[in-house]
Short mmCIF file of C-alpha atoms in Angstrom, two decimals:
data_model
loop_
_atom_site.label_atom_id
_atom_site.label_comp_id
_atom_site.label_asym_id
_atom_site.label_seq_id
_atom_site.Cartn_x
_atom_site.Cartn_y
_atom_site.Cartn_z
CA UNK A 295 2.69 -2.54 -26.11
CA UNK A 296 0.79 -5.90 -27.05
CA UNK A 297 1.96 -7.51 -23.89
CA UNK A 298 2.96 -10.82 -22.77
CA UNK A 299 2.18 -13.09 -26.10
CA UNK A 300 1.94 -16.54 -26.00
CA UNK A 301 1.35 -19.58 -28.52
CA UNK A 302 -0.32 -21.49 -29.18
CA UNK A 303 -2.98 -20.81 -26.98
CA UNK A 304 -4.39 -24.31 -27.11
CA UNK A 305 -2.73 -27.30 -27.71
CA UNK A 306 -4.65 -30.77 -27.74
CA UNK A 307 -2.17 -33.49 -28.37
CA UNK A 308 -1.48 -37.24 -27.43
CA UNK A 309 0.58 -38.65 -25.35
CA UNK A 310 3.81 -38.85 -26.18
CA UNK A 311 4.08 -35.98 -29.13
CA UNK A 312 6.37 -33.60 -28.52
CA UNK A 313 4.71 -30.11 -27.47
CA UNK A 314 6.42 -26.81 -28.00
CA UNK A 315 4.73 -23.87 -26.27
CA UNK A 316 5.80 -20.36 -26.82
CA UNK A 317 6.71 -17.06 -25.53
CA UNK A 318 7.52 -13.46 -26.77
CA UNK A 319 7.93 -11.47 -23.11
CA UNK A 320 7.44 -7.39 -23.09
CA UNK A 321 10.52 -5.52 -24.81
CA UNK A 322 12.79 -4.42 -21.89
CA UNK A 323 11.69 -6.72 -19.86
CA UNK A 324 15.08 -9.05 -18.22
CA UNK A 325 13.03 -11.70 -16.80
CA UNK A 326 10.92 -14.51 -17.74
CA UNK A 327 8.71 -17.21 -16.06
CA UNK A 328 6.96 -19.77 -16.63
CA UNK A 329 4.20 -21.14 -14.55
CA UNK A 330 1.54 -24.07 -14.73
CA UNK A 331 -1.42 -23.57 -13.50
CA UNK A 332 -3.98 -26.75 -12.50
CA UNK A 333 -7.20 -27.01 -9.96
CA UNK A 334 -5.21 -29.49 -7.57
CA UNK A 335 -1.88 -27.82 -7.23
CA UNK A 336 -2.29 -23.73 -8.35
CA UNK A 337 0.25 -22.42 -9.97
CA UNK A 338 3.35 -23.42 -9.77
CA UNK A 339 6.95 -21.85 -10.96
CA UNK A 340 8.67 -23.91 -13.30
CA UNK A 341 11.41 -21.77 -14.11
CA UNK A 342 12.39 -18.43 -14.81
CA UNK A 343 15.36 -16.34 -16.52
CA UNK A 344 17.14 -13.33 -16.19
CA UNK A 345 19.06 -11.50 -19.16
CA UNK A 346 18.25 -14.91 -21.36
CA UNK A 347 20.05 -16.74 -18.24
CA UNK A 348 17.75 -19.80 -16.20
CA UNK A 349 17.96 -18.56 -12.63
CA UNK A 350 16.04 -21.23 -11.26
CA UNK A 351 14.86 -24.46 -12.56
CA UNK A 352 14.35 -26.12 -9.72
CA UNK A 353 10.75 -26.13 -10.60
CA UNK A 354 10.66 -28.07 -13.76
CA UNK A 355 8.54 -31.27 -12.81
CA UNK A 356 11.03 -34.05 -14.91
CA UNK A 357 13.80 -34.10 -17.25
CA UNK A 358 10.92 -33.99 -20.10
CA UNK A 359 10.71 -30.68 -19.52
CA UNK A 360 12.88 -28.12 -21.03
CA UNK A 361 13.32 -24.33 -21.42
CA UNK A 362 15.08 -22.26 -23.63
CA UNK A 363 15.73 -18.20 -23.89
CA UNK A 364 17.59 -17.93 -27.20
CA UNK A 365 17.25 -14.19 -27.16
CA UNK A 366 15.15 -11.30 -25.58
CA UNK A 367 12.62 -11.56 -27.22
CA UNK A 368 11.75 -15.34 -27.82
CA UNK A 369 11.35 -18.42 -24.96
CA UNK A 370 10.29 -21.98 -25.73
CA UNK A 371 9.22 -24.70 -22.87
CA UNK A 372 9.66 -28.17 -24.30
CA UNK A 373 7.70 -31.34 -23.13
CA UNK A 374 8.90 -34.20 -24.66
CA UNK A 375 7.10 -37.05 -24.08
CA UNK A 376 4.04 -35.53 -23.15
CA UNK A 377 1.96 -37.38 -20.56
CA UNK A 378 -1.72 -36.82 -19.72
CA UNK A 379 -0.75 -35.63 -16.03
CA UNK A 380 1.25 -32.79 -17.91
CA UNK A 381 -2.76 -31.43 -18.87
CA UNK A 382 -2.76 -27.70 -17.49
CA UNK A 383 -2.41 -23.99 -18.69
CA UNK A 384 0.63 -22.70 -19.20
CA UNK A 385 1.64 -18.84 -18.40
CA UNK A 386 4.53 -16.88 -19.20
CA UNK A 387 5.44 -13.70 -17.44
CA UNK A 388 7.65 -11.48 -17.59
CA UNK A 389 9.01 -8.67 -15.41
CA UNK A 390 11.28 -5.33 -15.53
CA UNK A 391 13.48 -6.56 -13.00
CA UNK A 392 13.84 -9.36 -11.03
CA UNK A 393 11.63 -11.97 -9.44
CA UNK A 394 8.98 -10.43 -6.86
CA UNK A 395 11.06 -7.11 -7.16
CA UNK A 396 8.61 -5.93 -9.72
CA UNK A 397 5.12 -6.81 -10.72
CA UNK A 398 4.54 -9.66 -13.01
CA UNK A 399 3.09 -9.64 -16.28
CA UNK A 400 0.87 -12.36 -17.52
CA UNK A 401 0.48 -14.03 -20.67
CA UNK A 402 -2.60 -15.53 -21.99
CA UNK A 403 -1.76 -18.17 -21.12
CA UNK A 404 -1.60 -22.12 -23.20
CA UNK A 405 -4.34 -24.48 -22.04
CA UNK A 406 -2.28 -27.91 -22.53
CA UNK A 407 -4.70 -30.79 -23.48
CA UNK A 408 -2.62 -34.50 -23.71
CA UNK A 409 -5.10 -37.09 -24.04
CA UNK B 125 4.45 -26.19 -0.43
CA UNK B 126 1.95 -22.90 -0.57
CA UNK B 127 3.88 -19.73 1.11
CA UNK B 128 1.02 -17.93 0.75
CA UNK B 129 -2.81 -19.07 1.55
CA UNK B 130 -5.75 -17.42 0.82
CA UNK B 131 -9.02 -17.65 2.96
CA UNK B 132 -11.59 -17.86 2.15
CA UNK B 133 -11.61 -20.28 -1.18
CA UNK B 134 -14.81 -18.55 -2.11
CA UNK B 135 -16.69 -15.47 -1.40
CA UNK B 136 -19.79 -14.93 -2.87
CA UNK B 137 -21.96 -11.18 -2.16
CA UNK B 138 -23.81 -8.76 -3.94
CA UNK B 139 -22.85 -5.53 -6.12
CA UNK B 140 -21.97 -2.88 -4.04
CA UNK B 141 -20.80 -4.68 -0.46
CA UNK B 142 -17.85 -4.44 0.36
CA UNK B 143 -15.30 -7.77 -0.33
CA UNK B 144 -12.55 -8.76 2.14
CA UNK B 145 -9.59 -11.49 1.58
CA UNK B 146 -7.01 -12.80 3.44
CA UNK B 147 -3.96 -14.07 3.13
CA UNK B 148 -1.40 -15.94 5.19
CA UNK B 149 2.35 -16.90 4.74
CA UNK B 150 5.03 -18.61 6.91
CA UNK B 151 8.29 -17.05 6.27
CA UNK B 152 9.85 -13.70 6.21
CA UNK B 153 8.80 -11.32 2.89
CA UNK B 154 10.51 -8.66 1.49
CA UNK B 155 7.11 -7.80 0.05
CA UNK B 156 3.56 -9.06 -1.13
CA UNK B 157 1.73 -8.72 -4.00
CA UNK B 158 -2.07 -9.08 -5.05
CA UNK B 159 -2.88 -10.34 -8.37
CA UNK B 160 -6.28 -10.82 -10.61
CA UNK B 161 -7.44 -13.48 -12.45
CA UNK B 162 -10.46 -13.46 -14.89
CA UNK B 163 -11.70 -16.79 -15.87
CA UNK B 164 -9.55 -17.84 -18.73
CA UNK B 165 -7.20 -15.39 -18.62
CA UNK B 166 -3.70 -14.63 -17.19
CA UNK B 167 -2.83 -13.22 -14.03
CA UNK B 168 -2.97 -9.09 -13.74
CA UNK B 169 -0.94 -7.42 -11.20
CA UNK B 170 -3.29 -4.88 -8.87
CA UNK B 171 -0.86 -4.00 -5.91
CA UNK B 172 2.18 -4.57 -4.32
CA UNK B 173 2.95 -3.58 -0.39
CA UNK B 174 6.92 -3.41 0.77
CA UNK B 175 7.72 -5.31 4.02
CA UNK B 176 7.90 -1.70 5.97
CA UNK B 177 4.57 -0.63 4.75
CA UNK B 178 1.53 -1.42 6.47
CA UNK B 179 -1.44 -0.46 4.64
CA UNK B 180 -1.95 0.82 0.81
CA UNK B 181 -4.58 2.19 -1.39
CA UNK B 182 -5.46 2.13 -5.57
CA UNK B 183 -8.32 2.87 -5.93
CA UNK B 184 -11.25 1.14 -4.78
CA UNK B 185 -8.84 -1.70 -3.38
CA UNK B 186 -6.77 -1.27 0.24
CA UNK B 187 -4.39 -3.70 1.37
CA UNK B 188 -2.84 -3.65 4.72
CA UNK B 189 0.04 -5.91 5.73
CA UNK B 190 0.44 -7.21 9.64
CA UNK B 191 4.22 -8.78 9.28
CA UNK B 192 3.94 -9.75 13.17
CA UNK B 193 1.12 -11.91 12.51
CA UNK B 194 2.21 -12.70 8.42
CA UNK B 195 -0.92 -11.90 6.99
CA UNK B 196 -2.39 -9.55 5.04
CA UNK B 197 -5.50 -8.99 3.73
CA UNK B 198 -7.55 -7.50 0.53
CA UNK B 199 -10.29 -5.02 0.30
CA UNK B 200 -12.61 -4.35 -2.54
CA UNK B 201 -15.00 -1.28 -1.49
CA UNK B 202 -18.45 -0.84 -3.45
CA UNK B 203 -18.29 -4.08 -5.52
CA UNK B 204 -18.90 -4.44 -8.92
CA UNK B 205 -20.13 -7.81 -11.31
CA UNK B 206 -16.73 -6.86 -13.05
CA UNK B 207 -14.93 -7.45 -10.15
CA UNK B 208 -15.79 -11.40 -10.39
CA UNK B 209 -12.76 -13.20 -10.46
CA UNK B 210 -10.29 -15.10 -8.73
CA UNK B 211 -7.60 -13.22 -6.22
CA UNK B 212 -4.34 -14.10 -5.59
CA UNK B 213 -1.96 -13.17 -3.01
CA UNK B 214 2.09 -13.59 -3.96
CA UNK B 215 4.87 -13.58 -1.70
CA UNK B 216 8.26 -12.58 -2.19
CA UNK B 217 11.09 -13.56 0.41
CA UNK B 218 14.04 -11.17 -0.69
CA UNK B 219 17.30 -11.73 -1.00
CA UNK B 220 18.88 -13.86 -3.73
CA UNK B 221 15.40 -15.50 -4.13
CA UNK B 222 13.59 -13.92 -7.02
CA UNK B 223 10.70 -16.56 -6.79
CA UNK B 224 7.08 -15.36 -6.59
CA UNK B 225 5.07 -18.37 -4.42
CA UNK B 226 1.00 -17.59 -4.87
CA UNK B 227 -1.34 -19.25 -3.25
CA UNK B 228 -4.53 -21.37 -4.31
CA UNK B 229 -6.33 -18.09 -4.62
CA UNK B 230 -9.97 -16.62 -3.53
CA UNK B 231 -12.91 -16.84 -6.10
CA UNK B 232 -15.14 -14.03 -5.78
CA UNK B 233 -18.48 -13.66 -6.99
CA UNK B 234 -20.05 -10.27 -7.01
CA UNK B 235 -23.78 -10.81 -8.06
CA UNK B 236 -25.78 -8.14 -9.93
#
């Protein structure tokens, strides 16, 4: 299996663009999160689905944030406007069942540049 | 807020001593995880201990788990340069809560 894919997997852009970032979890796999990772505050859930479903979102920063799971295979996190404080890397992970039942497996991870 | 907290931040020895971490959390857990982190890379799962258990081996790594005292703690035996990276613990409270929380992490440096 090729893993946890993720894309692009770096992403300089100014503020204000839109900035997609991308997600193909492990097949069989019924959860996915996403996490941001910076110096200051670690990493952080943002949110995370089961069976295509958001579970918890709770940990999206602002409404310029948005996540989609159109299918099993495919998630999207949205920031639209970007801001410079939205700089970080970006995982996805995804797991066989749910939340902290299981292990977690990382992406690659996007490192998000908005100047 | 952090559930889990690593100490120390950074831990620096040479190939072939022996590394320990620790790790503290404030609530109940239905079980706690360990994770690795290579510089620029994603976060790899190493091992997971159930709230019952108290101690658990793979390979070269034990982890032991004191729920009276909600700690637990990390040991690398016979250190390698390969093992230089950044350690995480990950807390998971049960229940309806499928949330991993992960602290800020240890950075260890194993010099050749």
């Amino acid at each position: 299996d090729a893993g946890v894919i993720q894309s692009p997997r770096h992403e300089v852009t100014e503020m204000g663009q839109e900035v997609t970032l991308r997600c193909k979890p492990i097949s069989g796999h019924n959860s996915l999160f996403w996490y941001r990772q910076t110096m200051m505050r670690g990493l952080e859930l943002l949110i995370y689905f089961n069976n295509n479903v958001p579970i918890d979102d709770s940990g999206m920063p602002e409404d310029r944030f948005s996540a989609k799971m159109p299918n099993a295979s495919f998630s999207t996190l949205k920031i639209q406007p970007s801001e410079p404080r939205d700089s970080a890397v970006y995982f996805c992970a995804s797991s066989l069942h749910g939340g902290g039942v299981a292990e977690q497996y990382f992406g690659p991870g996007t490192r998000l540049t908005v100047t | 807020s952090q559930q889990g907290e690593e100490d120390p931040q950074a831990l620096s020895i040479q190939e072939g001593e022996n590394a320990t971490m620790n790790c503290s959390y404030k609530t109940s857990i239905n079980n706690l995880q360990w994770y690795r982190q290579n510089s620029g890379r994603g976060l790899v799962h190493l091992i997971l201990i159930r709230s019952n258990e108290r101690e658990k081996h793979s390979g070269r790594l034990r982890v032991t788990l004191d729920t009276s005292k909600k700690s637990s703690s990390l040991l690398i035996t016979a250190s390698r340069a390969a093992d230089t990276a950044s350690y995480f613990c990950a807390t998971d409270p049960g229940g309806s809560n499928y949330k991993l929380t992960f602290g800020k992490g240890t950075l260890l440096t194993v010099n050749p």
